[in-house]
Each structure stands twice: as C-alpha cells, then as structure tokens.
Coordinates of C-alpha atoms and ligand atoms in Angstrom, one line a residue:
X1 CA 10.9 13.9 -3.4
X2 CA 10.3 9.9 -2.3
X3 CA 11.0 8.9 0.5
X4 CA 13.1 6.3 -1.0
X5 CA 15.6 8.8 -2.3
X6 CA 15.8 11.1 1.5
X7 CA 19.3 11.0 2.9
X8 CA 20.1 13.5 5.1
X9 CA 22.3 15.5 2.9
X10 CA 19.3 15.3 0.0
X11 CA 16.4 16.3 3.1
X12 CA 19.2 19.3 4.0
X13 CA 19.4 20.4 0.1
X14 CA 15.9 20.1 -0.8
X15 CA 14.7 21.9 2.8
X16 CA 16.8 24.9 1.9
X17 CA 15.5 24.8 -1.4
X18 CA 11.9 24.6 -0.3
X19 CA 11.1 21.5 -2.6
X20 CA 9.2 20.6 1.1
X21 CA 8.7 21.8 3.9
X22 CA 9.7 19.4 6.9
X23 CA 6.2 19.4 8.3
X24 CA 5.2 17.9 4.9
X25 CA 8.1 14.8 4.9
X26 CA 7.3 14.3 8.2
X27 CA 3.5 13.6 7.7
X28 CA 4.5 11.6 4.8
X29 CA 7.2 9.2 6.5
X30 CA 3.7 8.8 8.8
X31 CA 1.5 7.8 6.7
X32 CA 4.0 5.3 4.9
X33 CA 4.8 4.0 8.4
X34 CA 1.0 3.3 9.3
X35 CA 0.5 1.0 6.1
X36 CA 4.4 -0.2 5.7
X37 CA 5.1 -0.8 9.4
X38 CA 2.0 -3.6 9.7
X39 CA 4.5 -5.6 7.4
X40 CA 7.7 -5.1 9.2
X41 CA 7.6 -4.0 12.7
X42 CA 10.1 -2.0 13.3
X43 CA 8.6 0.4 15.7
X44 CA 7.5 0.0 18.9
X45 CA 6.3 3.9 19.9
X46 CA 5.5 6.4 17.6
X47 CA 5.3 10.0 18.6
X48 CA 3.8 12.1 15.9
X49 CA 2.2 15.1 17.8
X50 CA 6.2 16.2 19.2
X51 CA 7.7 15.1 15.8
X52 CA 5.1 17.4 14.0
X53 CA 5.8 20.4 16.2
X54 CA 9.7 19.9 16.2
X55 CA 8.9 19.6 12.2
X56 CA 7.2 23.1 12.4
X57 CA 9.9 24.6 14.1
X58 CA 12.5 23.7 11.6
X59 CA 10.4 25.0 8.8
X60 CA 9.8 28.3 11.2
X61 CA 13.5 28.7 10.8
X62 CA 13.9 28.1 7.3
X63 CA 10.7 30.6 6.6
X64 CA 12.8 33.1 9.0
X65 CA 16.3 32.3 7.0
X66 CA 18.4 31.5 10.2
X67 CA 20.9 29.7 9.9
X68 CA 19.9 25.8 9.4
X69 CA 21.8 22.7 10.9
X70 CA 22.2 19.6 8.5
X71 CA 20.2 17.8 10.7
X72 CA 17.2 20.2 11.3
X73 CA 14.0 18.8 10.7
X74 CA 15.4 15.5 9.5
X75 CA 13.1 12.4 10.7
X76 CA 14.8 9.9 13.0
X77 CA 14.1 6.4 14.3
X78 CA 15.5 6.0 17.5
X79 CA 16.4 2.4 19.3
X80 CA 13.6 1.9 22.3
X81 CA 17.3 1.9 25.1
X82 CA 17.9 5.4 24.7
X83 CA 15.5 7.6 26.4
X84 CA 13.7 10.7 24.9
X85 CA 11.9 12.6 27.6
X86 CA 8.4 12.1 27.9
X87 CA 8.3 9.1 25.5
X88 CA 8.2 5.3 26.4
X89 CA 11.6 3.6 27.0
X90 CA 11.2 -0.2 27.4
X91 CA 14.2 -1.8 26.3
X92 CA 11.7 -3.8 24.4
X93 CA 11.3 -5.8 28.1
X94 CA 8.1 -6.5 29.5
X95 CA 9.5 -5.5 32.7
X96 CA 9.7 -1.9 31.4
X97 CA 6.5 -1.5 29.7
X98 CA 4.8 1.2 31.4
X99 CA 8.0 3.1 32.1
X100 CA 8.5 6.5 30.2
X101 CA 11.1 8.4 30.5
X102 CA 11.8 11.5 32.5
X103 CA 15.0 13.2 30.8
X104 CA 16.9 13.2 27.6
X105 CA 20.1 10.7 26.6
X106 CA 22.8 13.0 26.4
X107 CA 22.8 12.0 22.3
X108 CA 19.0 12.8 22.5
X109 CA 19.8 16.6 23.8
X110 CA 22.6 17.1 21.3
X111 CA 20.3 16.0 18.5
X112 CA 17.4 18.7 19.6
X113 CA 19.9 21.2 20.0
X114 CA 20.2 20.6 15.6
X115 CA 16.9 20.4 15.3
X116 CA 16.1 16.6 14.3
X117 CA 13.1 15.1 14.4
X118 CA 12.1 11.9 16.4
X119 CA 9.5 9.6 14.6
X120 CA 9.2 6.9 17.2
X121 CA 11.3 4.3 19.3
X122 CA 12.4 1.0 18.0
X123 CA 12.2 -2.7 18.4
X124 CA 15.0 -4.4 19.3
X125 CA 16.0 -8.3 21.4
X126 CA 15.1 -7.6 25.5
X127 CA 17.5 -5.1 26.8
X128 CA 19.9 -5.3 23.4
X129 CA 20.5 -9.0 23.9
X130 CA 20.8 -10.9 21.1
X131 CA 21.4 -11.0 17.1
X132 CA 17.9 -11.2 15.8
X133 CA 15.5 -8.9 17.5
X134 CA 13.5 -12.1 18.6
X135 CA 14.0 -11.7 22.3
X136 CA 11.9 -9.0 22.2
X137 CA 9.2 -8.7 24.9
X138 CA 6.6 -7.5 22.2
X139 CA 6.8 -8.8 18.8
X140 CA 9.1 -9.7 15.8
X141 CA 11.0 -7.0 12.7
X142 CA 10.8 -8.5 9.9
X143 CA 14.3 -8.0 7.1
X144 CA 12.8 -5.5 4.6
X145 CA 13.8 -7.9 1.6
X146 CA 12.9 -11.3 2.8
X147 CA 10.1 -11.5 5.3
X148 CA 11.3 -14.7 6.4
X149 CA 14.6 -13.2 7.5
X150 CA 15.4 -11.6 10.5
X151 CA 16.7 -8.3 10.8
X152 CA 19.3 -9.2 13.0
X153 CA 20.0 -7.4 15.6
X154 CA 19.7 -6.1 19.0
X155 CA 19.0 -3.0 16.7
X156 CA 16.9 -5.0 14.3
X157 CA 14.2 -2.3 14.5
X158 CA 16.4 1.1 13.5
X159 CA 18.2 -1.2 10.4
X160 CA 14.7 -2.2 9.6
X161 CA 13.3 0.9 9.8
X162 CA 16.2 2.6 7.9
X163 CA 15.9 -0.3 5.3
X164 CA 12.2 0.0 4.4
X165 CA 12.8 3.8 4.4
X166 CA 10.8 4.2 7.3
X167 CA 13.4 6.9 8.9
X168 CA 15.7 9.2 6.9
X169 CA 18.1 7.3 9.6
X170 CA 17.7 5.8 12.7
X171 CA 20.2 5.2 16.0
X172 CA 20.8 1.9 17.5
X173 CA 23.4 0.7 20.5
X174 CA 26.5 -1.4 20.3
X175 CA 27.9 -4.2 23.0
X176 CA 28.5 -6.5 21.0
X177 CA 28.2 -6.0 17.1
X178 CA 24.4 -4.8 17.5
X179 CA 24.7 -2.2 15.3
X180 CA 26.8 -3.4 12.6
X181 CA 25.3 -7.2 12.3
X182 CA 21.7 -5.9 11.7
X183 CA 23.2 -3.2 9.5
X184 CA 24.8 -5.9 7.5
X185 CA 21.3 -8.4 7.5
X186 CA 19.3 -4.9 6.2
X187 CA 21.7 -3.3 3.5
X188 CA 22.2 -0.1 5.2
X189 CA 25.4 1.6 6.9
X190 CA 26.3 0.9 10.7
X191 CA 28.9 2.8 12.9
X192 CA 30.0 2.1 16.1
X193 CA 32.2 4.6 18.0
X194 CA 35.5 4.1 19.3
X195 CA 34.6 3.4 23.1
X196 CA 34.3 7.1 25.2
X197 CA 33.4 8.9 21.9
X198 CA 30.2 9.2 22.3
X199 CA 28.2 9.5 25.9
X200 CA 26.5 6.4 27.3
X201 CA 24.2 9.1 29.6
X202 CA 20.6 8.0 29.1
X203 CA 21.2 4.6 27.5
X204 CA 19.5 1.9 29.2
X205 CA 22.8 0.1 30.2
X206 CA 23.8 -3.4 29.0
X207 CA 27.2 -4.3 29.7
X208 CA 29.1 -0.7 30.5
X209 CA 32.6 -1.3 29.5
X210 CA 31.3 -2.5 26.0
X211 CA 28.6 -0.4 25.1
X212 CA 28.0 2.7 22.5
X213 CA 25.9 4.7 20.9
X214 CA 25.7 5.0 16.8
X215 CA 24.1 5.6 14.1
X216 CA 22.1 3.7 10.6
X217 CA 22.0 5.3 7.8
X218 CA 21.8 5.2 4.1
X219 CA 25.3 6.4 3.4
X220 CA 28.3 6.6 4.7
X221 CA 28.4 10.5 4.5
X222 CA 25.3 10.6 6.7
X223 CA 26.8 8.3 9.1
X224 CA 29.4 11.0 9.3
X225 CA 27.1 13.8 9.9
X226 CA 25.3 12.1 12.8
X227 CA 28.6 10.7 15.0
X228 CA 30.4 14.2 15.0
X229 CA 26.8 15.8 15.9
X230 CA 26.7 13.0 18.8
X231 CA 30.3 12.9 20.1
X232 CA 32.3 14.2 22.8
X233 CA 32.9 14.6 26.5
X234 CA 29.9 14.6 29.2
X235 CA 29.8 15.4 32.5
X236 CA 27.1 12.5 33.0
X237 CA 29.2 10.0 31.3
X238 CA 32.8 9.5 33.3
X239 CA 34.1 7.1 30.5
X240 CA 33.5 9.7 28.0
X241 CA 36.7 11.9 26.2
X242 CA 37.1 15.1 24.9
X243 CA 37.4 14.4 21.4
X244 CA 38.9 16.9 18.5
X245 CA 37.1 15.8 15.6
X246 CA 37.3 17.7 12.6
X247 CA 36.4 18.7 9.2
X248 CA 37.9 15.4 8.0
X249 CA 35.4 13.3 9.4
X250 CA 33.0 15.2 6.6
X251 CA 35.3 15.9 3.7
X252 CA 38.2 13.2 3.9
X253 CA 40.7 13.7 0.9
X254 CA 41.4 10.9 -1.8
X255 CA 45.0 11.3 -1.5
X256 CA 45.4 10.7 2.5
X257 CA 42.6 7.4 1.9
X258 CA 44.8 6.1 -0.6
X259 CA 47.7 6.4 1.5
X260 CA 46.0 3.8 3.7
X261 CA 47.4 0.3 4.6
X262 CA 44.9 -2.3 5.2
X263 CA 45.1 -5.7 7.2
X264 CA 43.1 -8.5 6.2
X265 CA 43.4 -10.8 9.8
X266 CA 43.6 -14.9 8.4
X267 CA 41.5 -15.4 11.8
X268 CA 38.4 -13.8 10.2
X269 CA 38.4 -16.1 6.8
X270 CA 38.3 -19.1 7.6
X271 CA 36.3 -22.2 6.5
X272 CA 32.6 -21.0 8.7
X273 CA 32.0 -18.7 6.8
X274 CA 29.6 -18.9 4.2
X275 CA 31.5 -18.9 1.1
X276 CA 28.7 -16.2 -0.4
X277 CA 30.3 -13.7 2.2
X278 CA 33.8 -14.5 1.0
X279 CA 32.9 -13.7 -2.5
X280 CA 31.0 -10.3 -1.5
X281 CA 33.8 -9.5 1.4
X282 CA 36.5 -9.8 -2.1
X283 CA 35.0 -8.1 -3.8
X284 CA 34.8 -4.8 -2.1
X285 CA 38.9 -5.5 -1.5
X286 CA 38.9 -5.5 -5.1
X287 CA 37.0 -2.4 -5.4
X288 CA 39.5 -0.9 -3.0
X289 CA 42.7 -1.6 -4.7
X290 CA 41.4 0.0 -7.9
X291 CA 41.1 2.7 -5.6
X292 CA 44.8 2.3 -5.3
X293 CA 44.9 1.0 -1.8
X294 CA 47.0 -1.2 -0.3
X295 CA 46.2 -4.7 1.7
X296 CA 48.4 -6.6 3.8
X297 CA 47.4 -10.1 5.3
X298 CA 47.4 -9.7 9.4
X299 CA 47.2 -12.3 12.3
X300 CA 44.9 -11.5 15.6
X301 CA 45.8 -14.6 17.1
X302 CA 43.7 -14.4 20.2
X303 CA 40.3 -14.2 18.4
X304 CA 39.6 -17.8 18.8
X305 CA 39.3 -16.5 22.5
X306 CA 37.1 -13.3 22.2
X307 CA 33.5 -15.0 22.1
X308 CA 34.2 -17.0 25.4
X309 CA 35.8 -13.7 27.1
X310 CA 32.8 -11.5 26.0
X311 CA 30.3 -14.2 27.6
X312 CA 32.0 -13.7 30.6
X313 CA 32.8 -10.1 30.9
X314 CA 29.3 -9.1 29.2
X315 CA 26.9 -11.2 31.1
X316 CA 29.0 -10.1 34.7
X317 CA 28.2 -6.5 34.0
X318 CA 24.8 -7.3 32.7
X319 CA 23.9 -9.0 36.2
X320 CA 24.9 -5.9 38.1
X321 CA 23.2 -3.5 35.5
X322 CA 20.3 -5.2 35.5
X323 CA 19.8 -5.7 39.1
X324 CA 17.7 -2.5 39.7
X325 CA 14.9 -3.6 37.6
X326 CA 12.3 -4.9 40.8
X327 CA 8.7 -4.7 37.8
X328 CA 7.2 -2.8 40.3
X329 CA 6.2 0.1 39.1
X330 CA 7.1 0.0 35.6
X331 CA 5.3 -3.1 34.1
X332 CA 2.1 -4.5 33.6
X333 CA 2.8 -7.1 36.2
X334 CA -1.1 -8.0 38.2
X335 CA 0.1 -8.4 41.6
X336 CA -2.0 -10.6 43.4
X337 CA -0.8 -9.3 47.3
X338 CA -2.8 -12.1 48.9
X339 CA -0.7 -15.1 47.2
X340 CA 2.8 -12.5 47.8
X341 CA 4.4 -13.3 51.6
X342 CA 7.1 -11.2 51.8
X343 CA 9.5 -8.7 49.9
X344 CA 11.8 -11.5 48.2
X345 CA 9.0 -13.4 46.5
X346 CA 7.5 -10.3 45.2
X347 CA 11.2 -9.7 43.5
X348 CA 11.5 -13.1 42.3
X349 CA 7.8 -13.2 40.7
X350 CA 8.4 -9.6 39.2
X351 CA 11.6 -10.9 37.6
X352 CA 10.6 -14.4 36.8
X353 CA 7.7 -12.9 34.7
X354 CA 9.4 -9.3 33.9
X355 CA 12.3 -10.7 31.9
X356 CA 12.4 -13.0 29.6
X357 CA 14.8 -16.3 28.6
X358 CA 17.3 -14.8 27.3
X359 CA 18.1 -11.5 29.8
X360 CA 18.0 -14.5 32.6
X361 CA 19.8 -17.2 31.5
X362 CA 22.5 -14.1 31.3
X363 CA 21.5 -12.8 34.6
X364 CA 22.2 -16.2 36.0
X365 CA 25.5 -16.5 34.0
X366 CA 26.8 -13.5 35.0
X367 CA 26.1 -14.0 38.6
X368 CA 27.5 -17.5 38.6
X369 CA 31.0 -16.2 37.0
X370 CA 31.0 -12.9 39.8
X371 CA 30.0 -15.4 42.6
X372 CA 32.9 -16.0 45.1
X373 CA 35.5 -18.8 44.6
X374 CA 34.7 -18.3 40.6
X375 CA 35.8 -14.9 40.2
X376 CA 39.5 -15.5 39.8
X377 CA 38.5 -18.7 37.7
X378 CA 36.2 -16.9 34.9
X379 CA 36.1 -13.4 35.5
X380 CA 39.7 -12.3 36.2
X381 CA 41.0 -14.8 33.4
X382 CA 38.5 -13.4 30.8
X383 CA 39.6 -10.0 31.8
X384 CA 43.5 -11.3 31.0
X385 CA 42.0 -12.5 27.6
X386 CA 40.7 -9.1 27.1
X387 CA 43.8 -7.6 27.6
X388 CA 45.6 -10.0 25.4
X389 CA 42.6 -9.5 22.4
X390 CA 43.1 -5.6 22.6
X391 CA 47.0 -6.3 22.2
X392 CA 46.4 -8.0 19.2
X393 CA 44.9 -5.0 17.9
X394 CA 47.4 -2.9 19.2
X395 CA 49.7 -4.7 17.3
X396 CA 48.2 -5.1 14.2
X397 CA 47.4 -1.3 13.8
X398 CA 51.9 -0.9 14.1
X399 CA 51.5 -2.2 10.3
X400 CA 48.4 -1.4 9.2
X401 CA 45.4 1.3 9.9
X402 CA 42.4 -0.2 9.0
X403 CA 41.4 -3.7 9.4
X404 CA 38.6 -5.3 7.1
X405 CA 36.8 -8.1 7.7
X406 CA 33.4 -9.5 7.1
X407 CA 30.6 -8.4 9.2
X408 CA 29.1 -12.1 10.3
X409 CA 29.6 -15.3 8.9
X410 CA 26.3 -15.0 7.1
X411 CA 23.5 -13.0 5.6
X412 CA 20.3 -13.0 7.5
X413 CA 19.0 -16.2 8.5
X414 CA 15.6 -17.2 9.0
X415 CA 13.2 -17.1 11.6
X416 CA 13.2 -19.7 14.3
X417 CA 16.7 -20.6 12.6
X418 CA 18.9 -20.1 15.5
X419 CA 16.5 -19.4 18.7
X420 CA 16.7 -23.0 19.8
X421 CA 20.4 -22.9 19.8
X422 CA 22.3 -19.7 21.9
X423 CA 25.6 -20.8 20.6
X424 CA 24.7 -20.9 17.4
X425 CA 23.0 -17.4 17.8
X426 CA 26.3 -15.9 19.7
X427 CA 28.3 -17.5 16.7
X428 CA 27.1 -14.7 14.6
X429 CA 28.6 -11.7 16.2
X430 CA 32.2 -13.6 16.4
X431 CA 33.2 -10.8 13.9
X432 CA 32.5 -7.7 15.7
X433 CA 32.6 -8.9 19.4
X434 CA 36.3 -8.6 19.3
X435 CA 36.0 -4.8 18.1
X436 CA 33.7 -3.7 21.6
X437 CA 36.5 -6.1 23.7
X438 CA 39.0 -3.6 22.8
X439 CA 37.0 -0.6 22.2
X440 CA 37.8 0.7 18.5
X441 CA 35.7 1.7 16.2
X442 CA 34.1 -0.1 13.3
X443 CA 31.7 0.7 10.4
X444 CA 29.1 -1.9 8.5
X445 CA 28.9 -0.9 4.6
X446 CA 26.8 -2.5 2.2
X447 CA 28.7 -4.5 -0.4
X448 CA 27.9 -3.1 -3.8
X449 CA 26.1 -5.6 -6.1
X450 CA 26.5 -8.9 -3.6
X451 CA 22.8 -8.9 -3.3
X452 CA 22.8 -11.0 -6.4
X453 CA 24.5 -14.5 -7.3
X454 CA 26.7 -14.1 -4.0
X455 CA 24.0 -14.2 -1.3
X456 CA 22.0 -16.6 -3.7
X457 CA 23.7 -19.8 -1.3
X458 CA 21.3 -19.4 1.0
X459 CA 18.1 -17.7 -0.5
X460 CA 16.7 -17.5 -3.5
X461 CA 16.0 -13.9 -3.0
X462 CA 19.2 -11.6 -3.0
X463 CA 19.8 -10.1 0.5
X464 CA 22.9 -7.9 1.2
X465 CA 26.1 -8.7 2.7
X466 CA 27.8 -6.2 4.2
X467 CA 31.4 -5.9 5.0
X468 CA 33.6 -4.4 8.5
X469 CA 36.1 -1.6 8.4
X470 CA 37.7 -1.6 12.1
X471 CA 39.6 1.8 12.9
X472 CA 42.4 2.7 15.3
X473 CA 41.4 4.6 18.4
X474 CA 39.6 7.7 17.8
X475 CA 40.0 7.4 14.0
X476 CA 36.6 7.0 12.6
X477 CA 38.0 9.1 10.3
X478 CA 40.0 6.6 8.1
X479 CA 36.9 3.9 8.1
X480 CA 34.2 6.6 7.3
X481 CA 36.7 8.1 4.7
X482 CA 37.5 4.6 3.3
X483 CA 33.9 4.0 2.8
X484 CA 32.7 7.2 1.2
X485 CA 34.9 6.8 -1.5
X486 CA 34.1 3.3 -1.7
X487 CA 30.4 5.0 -2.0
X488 CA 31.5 7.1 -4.7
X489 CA 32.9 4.3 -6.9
X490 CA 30.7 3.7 -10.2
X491 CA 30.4 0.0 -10.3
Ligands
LIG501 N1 24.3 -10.1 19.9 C1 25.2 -9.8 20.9 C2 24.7 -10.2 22.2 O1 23.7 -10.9 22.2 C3 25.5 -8.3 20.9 C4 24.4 -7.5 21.5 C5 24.7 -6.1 21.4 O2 25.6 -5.6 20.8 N2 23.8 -5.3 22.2 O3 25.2 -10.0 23.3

C-alpha cells in the first residue's frame, strides 16, 4: 500500500486484512516525512518513539483479534495548539518554545481511547492567527503543489501535511476559517464543528466564543469518522453540549440528501472574487443538481458587516486569553537580571520579544476596543452585529438547509503576497468568518477537476479550489452527507 492511497477507511481495511501491520505504515510515513518534510515544513515536533509503541499496540490487538476501532493505529498530524501530554505545545510562538505539555486535550484522550497514532505536532501562524501560516515563530509550510504558495492557514501545517501525504489525516483549530481556508489552498477536506460540539479542553485558546476543534482529511467519509470520534459533552469544557449523533453522520442515505434545499447567499458572489473560483464554485452546483438537488438564491444581508465585528470581538477575547503568557518559564528568552529593574519591565521585555507582530498588534487591538469609554462604542456594537449576522443565518436556514459558498476569494497566493498588508490578509477569510460569528458548522471540499484551466488565472500550475457547505446547528450531518455523495460522483 502507498502512502498516497492511505485513507483511514483503506488503513482500517488493509490492517484487518494484514496487508501491514501499523508498526510497518507508521515507520514508513517516517521515513517519507524525514526526506519530504525538508521541502514543505509542515511539522514542527515529531514523536516517533510514542507513535511506534501506540503502533505496536494496535497491531497487538489485531494479532490478538479484539475488537478494532476505525481509527486504531491510524497515523495523525496534529495542530502544535492542542496539547498531547508529554509532547511540546508552542502555538508555533516563541514565547512557548520550551513549554511541553502536562495533560491530554480532551480530543487528544478520546483519540487514544480508539487507538490512533500521533506522528508529530504542526506548524501553524503564532497562536492560530492568521491565513498563511507565516506568523509563525519558527519557519514557513510550503502548499504541496506550488512551493511558492502558501498553505494558508492558521492550520497551514495539518492541510500541508495531509496534502503531501505526510499524515493519513491530521487536526487543525477553527476561529475564524482556519481550518477550511488552508483546506481549500491544499486540496484536501476541512470541517469545522457547529460551536459546543466538540470540547475546547486542552486547546491553547484564541478567541473562546469562536473557536473549534476539526479535522483534515482526504475524504469526506474520513472527515466523518474523526468528528463523531471527537464530539460531545465535557466536564472541562462548559460551552460544550451533549450531542446525539448517529449512524447518519457515517452512512447518510441518497434519498434524504436529495431532498435537500440549498441557498446560494448573492453576498458571497460578488465581483472580488477571482472569477477562477466562480467557475470551480459552479461547477460543483452543477455537479449537485445532477444529483437532483435543489438551489435557491439566498440574501445574508449583514455580511458586509461580519469582518469588522470579528476584528473586534476576536481580538477582545484574544487580549484576555493571551494575557497569562509572562515568557518566563516557557521560552528561550536570555534574561539579563542586571539590565531588568522591576517586575513590569521584565513582563514587557518577555512579551515584546515573546510574541510576535501579528499576536500584538491584536493584543493592542483588543485592549483598545475593551478599554473604558470604548466598550459600548466597539465592543457592545460588534456584539449587536453579531447578533444581527447569526439572524441572518437563522433566517436563511427557514428556506433552505445548507448554504454553499466559496471558501475564499482565491486559491493560494504567494509568499510575501499579502504580509505587508493585514487587510488584505483578513480579506481572505471574509467567507468563513461569518460561519464561527454565529457558530454553525461548515465543511471545505475539494472541487473536482478545478485544479486545471479554472485556477490557471493566477498560476500557471493548477492548484485547487475548494468550495463551503455551511450546515444548520448541530447538523453536520446534511454538509458531510452532501459531500460524500458529491465524493462518489464519477466525473
Ligand atoms: N485567519 C483568521 C485570523 O487571522 C482566522 C484564524 C483562525 O481561524 N484561527 O484570525
């Protein structure tokens, strides 16, 4: 078996047939990582010796004929924000680099329980701000089919590593469209939970009322097989729910997809977007109705507001979040103690030289909208426009239940492309920002075939496009059902 080929459901099958043994894939996926890695970067920490013996003790199983998890053995990249005991956690921030971690994520203890296998932690932008993984504190991911591309991101280093089949599939967080954008730039699939599906316990916290947890992988099915293994209530998450997920999340039926109506909003084509995107966004609607599905055309009319509300609201929780980070025991920080006077200007050179542009000019925002006789002005209004953005869904989904739309306004851009600019680089998550403002859920899919003449308007080399399928509350199960039969079309 290549590695190429390895989805989980294939790893499951071939396991239980003894084509491998996981011991043997696992050694493999590190050996390809040693040479393919140097090229793209997608991995800030491996740890082999753990993955090995958690390797062995899926095969042990399978030589003993217990009963096998789908997920047991299979090799996982997992984002460097959600902590796996004993292994480094740095939020890719300098400010973090010595730190490792001391208990499991909550998602991290549900996938031992199945038996996965963890190949390493990821790169990803400082603290899971940004679209292009070029905040990070330590280096840059290249996009497996351009190296002159980014990744996207913050999760650039889990699509990346999915991408250049690096990791059977990888997880990745969400506040913003970090999952789905950089699943889009790399070709693979990106889901991001309705908000309280999944627990936030042992994520290195960004903005709280927008984050989640989810998963990249190469298929829609697999997508499915991770989020039900990683959902539902826990006691160390209060915004999680006790969710009742079931059997349709894995084997959704033709006949209750094709009963599906979905809204196509106007405020998401519109004249910005690269008319490549159009063409590859169209043609998966296409591919849909010859599923027999029905569209509708929609109107969110409070989009226009959603990027301005989220730099608000995400930057005000980010400045509380991020104000326990003093560098003092968990970077590499020299501390000259003869030039340091007193306990404040050890904090400000710790977190002057801890974190870098990006986290602060955030840290500053954020403060500056929370600070008194702004509040009401910025933070309280954006919190109105929130409301008002979520209504928009609410309405919506009393005509339709699914909403597609593209992902961002354009494949993967360049290097250097947008890092001078921040607007320009918040510009390209105005498609999924609106989704974490009112919590649903939403799924990146690769569209079939753009990777030729429809991304061709800004490279000569194909690179994907992929396209968003935003769900009702709790009901991942229409957008992962929509897009496995998408899957399944022969095109
Ligand atoms: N790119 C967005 C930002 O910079 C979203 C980040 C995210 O989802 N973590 O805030």
């Amino acid at each position: 078996m290549h590695l190429h080929d390895l989805t989980i459901k294939k790893f499951h099958e071939g396991l239980l047939k003894k084509d491998f043994s996981a011991l043997e894939i696992t050694k493999e996926f590190f050996d390809y990582i040693e040479v393919k890695d140097k090229e793209i970067g997608a991995y800030l920490s491996l740890a082999k010796d753990e993955a090995f013996l958690r390797a062995e003790k899926a095969d042990l199983k399978i030589a003993k004929d217990e009963p096998m998890d789908a997920l047991s053995g299979v090799p996982l990249a997992i984002k460097d924000n959600i902590l796996i005991d004993g292994q480094p956690a740095t939020a890719a921030s300098k400010i973090l680099e010595n730190y490792k971690a001391v208990y499991d994520a909550t998602v991290i203890k549900k996938l031992k329980a199945v038996g996965a296998v963890f190949l390493g932690k990821t790169n990803m932008d400082e603290f899971a701000m940004g679209s292009s993984t070029e905040n990070s504190g330590f280096k840059l991911t290249k996009n497996p089919y351009d190296l002159e591309r980014v990744p996207g991101g913050s999760s650039g280093g889990s699509a990346a590593a999915v991408a250049a089949h690096m990791a059977v599939a990888a997880f990745g967080s969400d506040t913003g469209g970090s999952i789905r954008q950089p699943a889009s730039f790399c070709g693979v699939v990106g889901l991001k939970p309705t908000y309280g599906a999944v627990s936030r316990h042992g994520l290195i916290a960004m903005a709280s009322s927008l984050d989640q947890i989810g998963p990249f992988t190469k298929t829609v099915e697999d997508a499915a097989i991770l989020f039900k293994t990683i959902a539902g209530k826990d006691q160390f998450d209060s915004t999680s729910v006790e969710t009742n997920y079931n059997d349709e999340l894995l084997n959704p039926k033709l006949e209750d997809v094709k009963k599906l109506t979905v809204g196509l909003p106007e405020e998401y084509f519109i004249s910005g977007v690269e008319p490549g995107v159009i063409k590859a966004v169209e043609s998966a609607i296409n591919q849909f109705k010859s599923l027999g599905i029905n569209f509708k055309k929609i109107s969110l009319p409070h989009t226009k507001y959603a990027l301005s509300c989220y730099y608000i609201i995400m930057p005000a929780e980010v400045s509380a979040n991020l104000a326990r980070f003093d560098g003092i025991r968990y970077s590499k920080i020299q501390n000259p103690k003869s030039k340091i006077q007193n306990l404040l200007e050890l904090y400000k050179r710790q977190r002057s030289e801890g974190f870098g542009p990006e986290v602060k000019r955030r840290i500053i925002l954020g403060t500056f909208v929370l600070s008194s006789g702004y509040y009401d002005a910025y933070y309280a209004k954006a919190q109105k426009a929130r409301a008002l953005i979520k209504k928009d869904f609410d309405e919506a989904f009393k005509e339709v239940d699914v909403i597609l739309t593209p992902v961002a306004p354009t494949p993967a851009f360049k290097f250097g492309e947008k890092t001078s600019d921040p607007l320009a680089m918040y510009l390209s998550d105005i498609f999924t920002i609106p989704v974490n403002l009112a919590g649903l859920p939403a799924i990146s899919i690769p569209v079939k075939q753009a990777t030729s003449d429809m991304s061709r308007v800004t490279s000569h080399k194909p690179l994907p496009i992929g396209f968003q399928l935003i769900g009702k509350h709790w009901r991942e199960a229409d957008i992962l059902g929509m897009g496995m039969f998408y899957e399944r079309l022969q095109i």
